[in-house]
Coordinates of C-alpha atoms and ligand atoms in Angstrom, one line a residue:
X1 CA 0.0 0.0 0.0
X2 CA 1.5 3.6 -0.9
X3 CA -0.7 6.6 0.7
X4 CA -0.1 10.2 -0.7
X5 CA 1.0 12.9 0.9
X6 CA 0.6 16.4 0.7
X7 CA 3.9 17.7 1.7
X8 CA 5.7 15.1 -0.4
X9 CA 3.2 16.3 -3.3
X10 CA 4.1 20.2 -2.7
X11 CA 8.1 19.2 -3.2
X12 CA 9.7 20.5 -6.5
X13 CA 13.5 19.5 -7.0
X14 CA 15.5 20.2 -9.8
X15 CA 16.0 16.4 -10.3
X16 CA 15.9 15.6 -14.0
X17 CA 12.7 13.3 -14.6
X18 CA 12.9 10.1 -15.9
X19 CA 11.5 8.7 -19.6
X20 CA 10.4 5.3 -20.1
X21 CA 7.9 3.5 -22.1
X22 CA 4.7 1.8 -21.5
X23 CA 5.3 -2.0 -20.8
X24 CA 2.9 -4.8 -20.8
X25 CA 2.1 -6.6 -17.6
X26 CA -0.1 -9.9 -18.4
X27 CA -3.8 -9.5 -16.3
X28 CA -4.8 -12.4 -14.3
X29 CA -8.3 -11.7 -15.2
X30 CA -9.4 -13.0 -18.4
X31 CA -12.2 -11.3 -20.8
X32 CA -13.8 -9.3 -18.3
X33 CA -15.9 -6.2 -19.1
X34 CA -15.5 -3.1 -17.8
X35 CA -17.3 0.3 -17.0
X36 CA -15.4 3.8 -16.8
X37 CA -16.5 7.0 -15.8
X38 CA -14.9 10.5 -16.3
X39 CA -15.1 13.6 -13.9
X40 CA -13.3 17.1 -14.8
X41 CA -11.2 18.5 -17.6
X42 CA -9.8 17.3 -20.5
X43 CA -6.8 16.0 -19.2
X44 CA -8.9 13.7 -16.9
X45 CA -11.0 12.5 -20.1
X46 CA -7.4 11.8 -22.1
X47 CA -6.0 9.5 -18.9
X48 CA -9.3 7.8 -19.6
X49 CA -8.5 6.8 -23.1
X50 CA -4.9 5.8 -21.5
X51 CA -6.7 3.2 -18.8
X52 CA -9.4 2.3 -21.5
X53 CA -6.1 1.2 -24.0
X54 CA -4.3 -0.5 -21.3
X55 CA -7.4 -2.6 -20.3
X56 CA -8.7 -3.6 -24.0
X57 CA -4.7 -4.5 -24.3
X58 CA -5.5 -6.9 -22.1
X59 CA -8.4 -8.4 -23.1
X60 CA -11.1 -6.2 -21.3
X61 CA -14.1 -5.1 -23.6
X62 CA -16.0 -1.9 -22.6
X63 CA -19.5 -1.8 -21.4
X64 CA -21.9 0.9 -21.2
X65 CA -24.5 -0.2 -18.6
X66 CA -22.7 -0.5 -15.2
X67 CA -24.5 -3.8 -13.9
X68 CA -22.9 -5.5 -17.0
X69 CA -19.4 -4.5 -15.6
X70 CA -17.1 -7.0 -14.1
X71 CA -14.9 -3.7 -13.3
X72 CA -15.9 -0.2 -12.4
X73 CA -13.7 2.4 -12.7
X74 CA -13.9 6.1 -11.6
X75 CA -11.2 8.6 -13.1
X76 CA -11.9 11.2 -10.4
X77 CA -11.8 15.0 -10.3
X78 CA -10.9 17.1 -6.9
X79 CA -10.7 20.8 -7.9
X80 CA -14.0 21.7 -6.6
X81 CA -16.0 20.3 -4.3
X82 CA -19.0 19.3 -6.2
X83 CA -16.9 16.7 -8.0
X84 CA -15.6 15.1 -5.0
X85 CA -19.6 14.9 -4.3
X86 CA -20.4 13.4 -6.8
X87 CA -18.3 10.7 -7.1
X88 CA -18.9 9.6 -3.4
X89 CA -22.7 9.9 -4.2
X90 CA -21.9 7.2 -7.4
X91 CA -19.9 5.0 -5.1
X92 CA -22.9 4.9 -3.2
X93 CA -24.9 3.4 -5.8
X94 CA -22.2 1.1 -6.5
X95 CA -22.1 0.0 -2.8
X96 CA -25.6 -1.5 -3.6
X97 CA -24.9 -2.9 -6.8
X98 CA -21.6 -5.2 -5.1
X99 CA -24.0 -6.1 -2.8
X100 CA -25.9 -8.4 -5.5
X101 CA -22.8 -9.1 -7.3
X102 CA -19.9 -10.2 -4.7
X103 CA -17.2 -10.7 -7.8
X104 CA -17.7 -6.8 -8.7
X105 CA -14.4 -4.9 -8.5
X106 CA -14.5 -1.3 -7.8
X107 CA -11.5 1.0 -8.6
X108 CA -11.2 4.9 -7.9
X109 CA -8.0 6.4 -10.0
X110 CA -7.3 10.1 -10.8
X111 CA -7.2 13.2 -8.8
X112 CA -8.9 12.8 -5.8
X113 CA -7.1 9.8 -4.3
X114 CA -3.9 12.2 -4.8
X115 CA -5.4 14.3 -1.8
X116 CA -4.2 12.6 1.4
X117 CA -7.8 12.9 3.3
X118 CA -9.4 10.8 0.7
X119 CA -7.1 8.2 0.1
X120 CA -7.2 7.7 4.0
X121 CA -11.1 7.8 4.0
X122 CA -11.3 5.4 1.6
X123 CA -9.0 2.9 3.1
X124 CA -10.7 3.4 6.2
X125 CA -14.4 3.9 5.1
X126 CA -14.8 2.1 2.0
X127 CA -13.4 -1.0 2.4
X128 CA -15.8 -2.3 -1.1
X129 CA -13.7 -0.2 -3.0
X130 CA -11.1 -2.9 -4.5
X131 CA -8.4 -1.0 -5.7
X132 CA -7.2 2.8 -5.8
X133 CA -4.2 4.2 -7.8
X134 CA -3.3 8.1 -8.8
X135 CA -2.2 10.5 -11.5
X136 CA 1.7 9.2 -11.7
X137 CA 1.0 5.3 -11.9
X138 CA -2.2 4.9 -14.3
X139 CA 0.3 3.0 -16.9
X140 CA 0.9 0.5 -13.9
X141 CA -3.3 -0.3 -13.7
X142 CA -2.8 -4.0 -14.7
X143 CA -0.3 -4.6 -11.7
X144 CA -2.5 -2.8 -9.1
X145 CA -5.5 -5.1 -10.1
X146 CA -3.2 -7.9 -10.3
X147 CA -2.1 -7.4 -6.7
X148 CA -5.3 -7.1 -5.5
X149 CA -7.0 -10.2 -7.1
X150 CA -4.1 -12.3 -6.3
X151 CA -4.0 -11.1 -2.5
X152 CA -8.1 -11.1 -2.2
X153 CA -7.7 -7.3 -0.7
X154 CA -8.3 -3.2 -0.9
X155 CA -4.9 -2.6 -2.9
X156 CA -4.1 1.3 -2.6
X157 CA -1.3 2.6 -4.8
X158 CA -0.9 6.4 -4.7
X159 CA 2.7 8.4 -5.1
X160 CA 2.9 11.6 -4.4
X161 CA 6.3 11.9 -6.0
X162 CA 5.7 12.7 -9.3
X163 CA 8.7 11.4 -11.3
X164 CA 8.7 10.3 -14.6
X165 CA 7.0 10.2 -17.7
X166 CA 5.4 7.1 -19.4
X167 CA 5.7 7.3 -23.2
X168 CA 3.8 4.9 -25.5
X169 CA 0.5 4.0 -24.2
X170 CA -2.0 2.0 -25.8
X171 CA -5.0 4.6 -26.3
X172 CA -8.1 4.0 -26.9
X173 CA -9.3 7.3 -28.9
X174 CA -13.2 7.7 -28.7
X175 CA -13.6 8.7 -32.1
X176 CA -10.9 8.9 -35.1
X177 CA -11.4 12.8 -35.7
X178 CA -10.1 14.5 -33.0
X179 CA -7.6 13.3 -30.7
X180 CA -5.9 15.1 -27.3
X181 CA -2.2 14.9 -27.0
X182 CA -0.3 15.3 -23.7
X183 CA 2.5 18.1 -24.4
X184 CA 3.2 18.7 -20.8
X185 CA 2.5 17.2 -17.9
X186 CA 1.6 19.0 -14.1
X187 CA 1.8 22.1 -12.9
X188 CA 4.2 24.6 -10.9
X189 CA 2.3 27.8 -11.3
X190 CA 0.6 27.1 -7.2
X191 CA -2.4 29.3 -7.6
X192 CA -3.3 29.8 -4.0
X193 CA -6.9 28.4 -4.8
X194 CA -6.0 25.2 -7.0
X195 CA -5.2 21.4 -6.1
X196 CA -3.8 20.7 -9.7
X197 CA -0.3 21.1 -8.7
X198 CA -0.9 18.9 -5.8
X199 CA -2.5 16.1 -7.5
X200 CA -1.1 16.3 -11.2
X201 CA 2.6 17.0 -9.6
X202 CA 5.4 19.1 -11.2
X203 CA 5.7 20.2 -14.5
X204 CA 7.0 17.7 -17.1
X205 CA 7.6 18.8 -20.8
X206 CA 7.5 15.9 -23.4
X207 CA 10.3 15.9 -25.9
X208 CA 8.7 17.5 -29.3
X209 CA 9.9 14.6 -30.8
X210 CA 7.7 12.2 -29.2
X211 CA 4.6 14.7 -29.4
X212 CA 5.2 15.2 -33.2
X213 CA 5.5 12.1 -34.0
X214 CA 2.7 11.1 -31.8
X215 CA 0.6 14.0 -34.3
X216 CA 2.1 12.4 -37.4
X217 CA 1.1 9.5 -36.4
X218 CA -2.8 10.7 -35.8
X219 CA -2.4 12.7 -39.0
X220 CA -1.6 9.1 -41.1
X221 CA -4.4 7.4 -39.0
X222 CA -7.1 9.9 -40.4
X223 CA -7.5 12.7 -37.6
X224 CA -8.6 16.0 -38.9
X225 CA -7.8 17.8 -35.5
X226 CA -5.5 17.6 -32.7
X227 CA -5.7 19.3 -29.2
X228 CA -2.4 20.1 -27.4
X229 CA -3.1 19.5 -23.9
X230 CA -1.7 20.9 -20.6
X231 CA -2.4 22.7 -17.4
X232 CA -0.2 25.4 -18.5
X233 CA 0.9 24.9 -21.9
X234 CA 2.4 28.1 -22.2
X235 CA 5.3 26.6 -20.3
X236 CA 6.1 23.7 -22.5
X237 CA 10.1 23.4 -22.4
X238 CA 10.9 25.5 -20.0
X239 CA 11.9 22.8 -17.9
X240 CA 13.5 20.7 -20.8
X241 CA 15.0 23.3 -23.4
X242 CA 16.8 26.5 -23.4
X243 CA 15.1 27.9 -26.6
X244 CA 12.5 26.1 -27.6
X245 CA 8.6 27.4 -26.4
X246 CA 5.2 26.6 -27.2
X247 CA 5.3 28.9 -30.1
X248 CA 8.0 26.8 -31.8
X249 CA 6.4 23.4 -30.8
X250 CA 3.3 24.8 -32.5
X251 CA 5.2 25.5 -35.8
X252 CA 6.8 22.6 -35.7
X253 CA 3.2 20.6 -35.2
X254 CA 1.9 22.7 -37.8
X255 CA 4.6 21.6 -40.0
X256 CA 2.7 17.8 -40.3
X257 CA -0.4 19.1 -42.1
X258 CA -2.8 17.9 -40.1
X259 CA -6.0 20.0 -40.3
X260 CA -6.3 21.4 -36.8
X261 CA -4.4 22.4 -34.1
X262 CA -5.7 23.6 -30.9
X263 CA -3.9 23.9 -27.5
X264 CA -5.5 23.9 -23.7
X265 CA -5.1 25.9 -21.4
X266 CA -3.0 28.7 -21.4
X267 CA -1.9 30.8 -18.5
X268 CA -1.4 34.7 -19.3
X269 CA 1.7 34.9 -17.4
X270 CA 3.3 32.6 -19.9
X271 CA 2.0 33.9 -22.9
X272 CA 4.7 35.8 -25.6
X273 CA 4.4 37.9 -28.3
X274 CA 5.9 34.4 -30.8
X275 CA 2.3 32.7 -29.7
X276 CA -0.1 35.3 -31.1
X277 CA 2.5 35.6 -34.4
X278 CA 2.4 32.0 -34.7
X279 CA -1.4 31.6 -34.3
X280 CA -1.9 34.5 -36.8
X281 CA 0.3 33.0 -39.2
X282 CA -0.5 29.1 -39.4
X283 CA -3.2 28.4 -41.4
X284 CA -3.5 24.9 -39.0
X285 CA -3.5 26.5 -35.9
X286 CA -6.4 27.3 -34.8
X287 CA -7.9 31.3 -34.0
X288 CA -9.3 30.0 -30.3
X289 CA -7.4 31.1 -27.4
X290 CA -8.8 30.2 -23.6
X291 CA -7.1 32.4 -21.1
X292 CA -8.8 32.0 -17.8
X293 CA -8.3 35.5 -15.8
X294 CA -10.2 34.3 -12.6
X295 CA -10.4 37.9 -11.6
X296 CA -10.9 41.3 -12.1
X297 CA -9.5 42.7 -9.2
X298 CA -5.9 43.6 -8.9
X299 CA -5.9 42.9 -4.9
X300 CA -7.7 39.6 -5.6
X301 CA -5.5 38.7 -8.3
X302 CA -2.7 39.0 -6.1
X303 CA -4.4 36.8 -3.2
X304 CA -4.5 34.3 -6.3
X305 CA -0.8 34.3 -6.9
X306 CA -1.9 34.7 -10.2
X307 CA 1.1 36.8 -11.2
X308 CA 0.0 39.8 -14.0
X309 CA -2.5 43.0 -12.9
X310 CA -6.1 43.5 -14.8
X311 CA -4.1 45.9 -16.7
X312 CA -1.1 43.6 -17.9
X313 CA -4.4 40.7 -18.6
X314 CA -6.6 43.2 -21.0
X315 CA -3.2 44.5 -22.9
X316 CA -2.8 40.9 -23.6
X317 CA -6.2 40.3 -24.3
X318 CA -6.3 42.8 -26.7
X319 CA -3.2 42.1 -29.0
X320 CA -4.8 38.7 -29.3
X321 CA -7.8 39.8 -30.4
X322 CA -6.1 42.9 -32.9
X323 CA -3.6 40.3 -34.7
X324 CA -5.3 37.3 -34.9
X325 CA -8.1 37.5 -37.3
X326 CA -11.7 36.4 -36.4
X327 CA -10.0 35.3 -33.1
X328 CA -12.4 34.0 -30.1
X329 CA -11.4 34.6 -26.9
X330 CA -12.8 32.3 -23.4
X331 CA -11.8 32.2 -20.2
X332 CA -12.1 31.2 -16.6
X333 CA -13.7 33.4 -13.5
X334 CA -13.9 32.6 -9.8
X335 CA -15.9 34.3 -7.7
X336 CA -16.6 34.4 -4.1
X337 CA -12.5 34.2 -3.5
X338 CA -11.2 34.7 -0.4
X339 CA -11.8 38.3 0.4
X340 CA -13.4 39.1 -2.9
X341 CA -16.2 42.5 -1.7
X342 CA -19.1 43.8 -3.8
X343 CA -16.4 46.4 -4.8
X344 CA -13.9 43.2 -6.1
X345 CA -16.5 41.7 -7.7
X346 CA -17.6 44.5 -9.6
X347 CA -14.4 44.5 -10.9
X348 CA -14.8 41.5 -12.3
X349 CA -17.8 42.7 -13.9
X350 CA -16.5 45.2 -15.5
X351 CA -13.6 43.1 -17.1
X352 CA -15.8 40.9 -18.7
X353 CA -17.9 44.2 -20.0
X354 CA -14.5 45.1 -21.2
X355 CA -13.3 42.2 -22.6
X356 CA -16.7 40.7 -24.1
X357 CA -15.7 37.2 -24.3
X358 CA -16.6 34.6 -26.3
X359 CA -17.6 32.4 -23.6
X360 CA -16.7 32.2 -19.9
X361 CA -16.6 28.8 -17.3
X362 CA -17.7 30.4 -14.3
X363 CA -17.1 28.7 -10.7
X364 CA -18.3 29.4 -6.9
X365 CA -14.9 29.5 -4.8
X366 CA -14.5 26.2 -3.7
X367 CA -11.9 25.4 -0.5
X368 CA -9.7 22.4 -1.2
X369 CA -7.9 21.0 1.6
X370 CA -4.0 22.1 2.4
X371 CA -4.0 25.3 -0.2
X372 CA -3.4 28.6 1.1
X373 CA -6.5 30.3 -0.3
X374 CA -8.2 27.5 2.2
X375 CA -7.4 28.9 5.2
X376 CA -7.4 32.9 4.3
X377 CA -9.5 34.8 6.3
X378 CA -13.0 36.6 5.2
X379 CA -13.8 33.6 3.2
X380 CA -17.1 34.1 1.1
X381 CA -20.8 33.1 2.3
X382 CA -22.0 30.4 -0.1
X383 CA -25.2 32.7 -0.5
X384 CA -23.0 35.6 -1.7
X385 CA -20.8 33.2 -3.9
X386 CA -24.1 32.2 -5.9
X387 CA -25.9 35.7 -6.3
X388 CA -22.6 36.7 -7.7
X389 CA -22.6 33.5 -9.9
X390 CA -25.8 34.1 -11.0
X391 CA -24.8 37.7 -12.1
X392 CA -21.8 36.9 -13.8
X393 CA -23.4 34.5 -15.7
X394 CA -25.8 36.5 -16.9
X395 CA -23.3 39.3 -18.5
X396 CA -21.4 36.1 -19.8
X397 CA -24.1 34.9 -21.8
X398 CA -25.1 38.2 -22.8
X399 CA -21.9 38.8 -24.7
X400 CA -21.7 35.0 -25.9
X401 CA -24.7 35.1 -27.5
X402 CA -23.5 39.1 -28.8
X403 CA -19.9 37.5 -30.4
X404 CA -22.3 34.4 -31.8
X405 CA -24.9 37.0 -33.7
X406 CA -21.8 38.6 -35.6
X407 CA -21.8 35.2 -37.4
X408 CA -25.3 36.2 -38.7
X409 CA -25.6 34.7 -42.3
X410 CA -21.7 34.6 -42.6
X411 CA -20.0 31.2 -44.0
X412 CA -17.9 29.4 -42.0
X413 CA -16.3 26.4 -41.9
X414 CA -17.3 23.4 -39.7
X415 CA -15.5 19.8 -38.7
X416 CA -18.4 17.5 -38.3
X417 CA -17.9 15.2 -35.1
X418 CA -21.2 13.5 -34.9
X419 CA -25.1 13.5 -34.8
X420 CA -26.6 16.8 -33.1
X421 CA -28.2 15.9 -29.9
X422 CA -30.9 18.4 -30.9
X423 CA -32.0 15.8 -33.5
X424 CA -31.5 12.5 -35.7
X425 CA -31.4 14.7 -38.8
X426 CA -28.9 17.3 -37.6
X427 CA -25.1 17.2 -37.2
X428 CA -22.7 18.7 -35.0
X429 CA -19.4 20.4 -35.0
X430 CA -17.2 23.0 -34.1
X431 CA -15.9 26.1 -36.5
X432 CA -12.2 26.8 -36.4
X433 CA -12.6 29.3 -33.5
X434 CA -14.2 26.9 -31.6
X435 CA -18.1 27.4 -32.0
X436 CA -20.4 24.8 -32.0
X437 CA -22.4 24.8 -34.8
X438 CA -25.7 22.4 -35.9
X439 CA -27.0 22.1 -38.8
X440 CA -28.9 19.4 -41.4
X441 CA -26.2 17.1 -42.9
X442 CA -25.9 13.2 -43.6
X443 CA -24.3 11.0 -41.1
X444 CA -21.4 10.4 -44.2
X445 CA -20.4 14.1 -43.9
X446 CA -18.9 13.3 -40.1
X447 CA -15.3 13.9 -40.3
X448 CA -15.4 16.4 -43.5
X449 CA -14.6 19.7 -42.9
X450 CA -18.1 21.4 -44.4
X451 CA -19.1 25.4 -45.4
X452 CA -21.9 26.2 -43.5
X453 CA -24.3 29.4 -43.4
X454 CA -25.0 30.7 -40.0
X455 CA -29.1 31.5 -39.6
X456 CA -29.8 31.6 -35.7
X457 CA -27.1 32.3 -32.9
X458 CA -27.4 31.7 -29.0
X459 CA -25.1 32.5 -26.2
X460 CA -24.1 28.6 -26.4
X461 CA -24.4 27.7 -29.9
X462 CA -25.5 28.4 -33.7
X463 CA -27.6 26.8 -36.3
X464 CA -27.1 27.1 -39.8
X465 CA -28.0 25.5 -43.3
X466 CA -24.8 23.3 -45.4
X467 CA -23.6 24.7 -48.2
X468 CA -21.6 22.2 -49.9
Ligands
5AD501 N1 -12.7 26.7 -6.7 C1 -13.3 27.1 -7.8 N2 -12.8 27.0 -9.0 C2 -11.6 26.6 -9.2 N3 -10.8 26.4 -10.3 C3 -9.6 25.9 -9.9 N4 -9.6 25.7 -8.6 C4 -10.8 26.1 -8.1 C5 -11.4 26.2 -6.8 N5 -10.7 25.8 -5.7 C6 -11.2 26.8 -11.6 C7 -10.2 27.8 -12.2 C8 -9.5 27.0 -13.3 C9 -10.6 26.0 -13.7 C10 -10.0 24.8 -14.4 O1 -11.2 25.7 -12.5 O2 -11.0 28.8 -12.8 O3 -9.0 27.8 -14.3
SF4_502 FE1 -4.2 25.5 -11.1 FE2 -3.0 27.8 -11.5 FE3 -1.8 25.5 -12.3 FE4 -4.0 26.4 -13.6 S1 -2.1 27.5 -13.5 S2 -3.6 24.3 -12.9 S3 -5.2 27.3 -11.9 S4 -2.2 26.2 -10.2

């Protein structure tokens, strides 16, 4: 058994990190079928399709229903508190269904089990819960299940040292249009409000060979797009190269030809002058940019640790917008922080009135155990956190559905990914900067790149009619 712990987690050396490749350890199960569900970001959903490859590697076959499951999986999520919810309120359920089932095994993996109080509730608590394993060992699944078959008991495997990186997994993509690829791993950035660098560890560049091979590779196999993932990608090589940045990663990624490039998330305080040149210039690189600013208020800001002023944010925000043409902009806002008055949250307010995004994820402070923000004083009534919520959300979607209307019977040009949910006729997909877009198409058009006319707009999404 390996518990995490948060101090060990907080530790960032300057020791070089290891590289190694996925290996292969046989399953004692045989042809068992198994049932995963995501919480949280994309980086979450992408370690999915890591655990998903390893398991069908080995024989597994996916199910969609739990009861059919021989193994249950939960790739958990611990940056706000409602996710942590809801995945003890699902564990629940599966409580019940082990009851009628004794051979059931149950597995919690991800970011949750990195934080020290739930790894020891669970192995206290929830002794139904078979096996446990975190962020740094998801490419060693097949050994923790191993162990706790062959033993018959709870088999927790969680490091808080975060080590190396495992090249080479077997994924399992969902579909064979657009794929995510890791470009850097963890986070040191310590926003006083966020778990990430707890749980995900330090930051870990991957070489750009491996990640432009990996998009060659995607490009052969048919993708039309490819998402360039990270906590903070703006600080991919920093800790592996002298002179080589996101910007010339992107060029370099560009240089395969595959349709689309995009690239999530990106902190301000990272972001150079080469980023907005090479987005402007590379036809493959897409004009979307999410920048969370999580605050208008220069003294909240600062209680953030966020590192750059309102003033240094908008500057920045506005060069995007001036040199990259028909660029949209989103971000991320916090509210009820620490501290944050009527007067702070105005601010906020007014940013986004400044600013006019394209789209905004909102979120209700939420305290995560051991961060500083946590155990600052004046902490935020929920009341107050969701009136101000509320508000926010409203100028939000004012100016989302403003930036959709502009589209107003203009052409643009759409990667189908699938069957609208708002009907069997309709199809779904996104437009280069990142709006979602339905319209009346045949199922043979998903994974074309179509031209389609925009004739209704929302805050959250447009319609329009197929032009070719
Ligand atoms: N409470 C609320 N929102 C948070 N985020 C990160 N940590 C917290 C927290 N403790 C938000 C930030 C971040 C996004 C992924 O989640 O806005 O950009
Ligand atoms: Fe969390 Fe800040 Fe790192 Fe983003 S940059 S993952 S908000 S610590």
């Amino acid at each position: 058994m390996n518990l995490p712990n948060m101090i060990e987690a907080k530790k960032r050396d300057k020791k070089e990190f290891n590289v190694y490749n996925y290996k292969n350890e046989e399953c004692v199960l045989k042809n068992k079928k198994y049932f995963i569900r995501t919480y949280g970001c994309q980086m979450n959903e992408h370690d999915t399709e890591k655990i998903k490859g390893i398991l069908e590697l080995n024989g597994f076959s996916e199910v969609f229903d739990v009861k059919l499951a021989d193994v249950v999986i939960l790739n958990t999520c611990a940056i706000r508190e409602n996710a942590h919810n809801k995945v003890f309120g699902f564990l629940g359920q599966l409580k019940h269904l082990k009851e009628s089932k004794k051979d059931l095994l149950i597995g919690v993996g991800g970011c949750m089990p990195q934080e020290e109080n739930v790894a020891n509730e669970i192995k206290d608590k929830y002794k139904y819960i078979d096996f446990v394993f975190g962020t740094h060992n998801i490419d060693n699944i097949i050994g923790i299940i191993n162990e706790c078959v062959l033993n018959n008991r709870q088999n927790i495997e969680v490091y808080s040292k975060y080590g190396d990186v495992c090249e080479g997994f077997p994924f399992k993509r969902d579909n064979g249009i657009t794929a995510y690829v890791d470009i850097i791993l963890g986070c040191n950035k310590f926003c006083t409000y966020c778990i990430v660098p707890y749980t995900r560890g330090a930051q870990r560049s991957r070489s750009k060979e491996s990640i432009i091979r990996e998009v060659q590779m995607l490009k052969e196999q048919g993708y039309k797009e490819v998402t360039l993932l990270g906590q903070n990608v703006n600080a991919y090589g920093k800790d592996i190269y002298d002179n080589y940045t996101l910007a010339n990663l992107l060029k370099d990624v560009s240089g395969t030809g595959i349709e689309r490039i995009r690239f999530v998330t990106s902190h301000p305080w990272d972001f150079i002058d080469d980023m907005i040149e090479v987005i402007a210039l590379m036809p493959n690189v897409m004009p979307y940019v999410h920048l969370p600013v999580q605050s208008g208020s220069n003294k909240i800001l600062k209680l953030m640790g966020r590192r750059y002023t309102k003033e240094n944010y908008i500057e920045l925000y506005n060069k995007i917008r001036s040199k990259i043409e028909n660029v949209s902009v989103t971000t991320d806002i916090i509210v009820g922080f620490p501290g944050e008055t009527e007067e702070d949250f105005n601010e906020t307010i007014s940013l986004v009135n400044q600013c006019k995004f394209d789209g905004a994820f909102t979120f209700a402070y939420s305290p995560r155990e051991n961060t500083p923000a946590s155990i600052m004083e004046n902490q935020v009534e929920e009341t107050v956190k969701f009136e101000r919520l509320n508000k926010l959300n409203e100028v939000v979607n004012r100016y989302s559905n403003e930036n959709n209307s502009k589209y107003l019977d203009k052409v643009v040009k759409v990667l189908v990914l699938g069957q609208s949910e708002k009907g069997n006729d309709k199809l779904m997909g996104y437009t280069e900067n990142m709006k979602l877009v339905n319209f009346i198409g045949d199922k043979s058009l998903i994974g074309e790149i179509v031209d389609v006319k925009i004739t209704d707009a929302k805050s959250f999404s447009m319609d329009g009619i197929l032009l070719n």
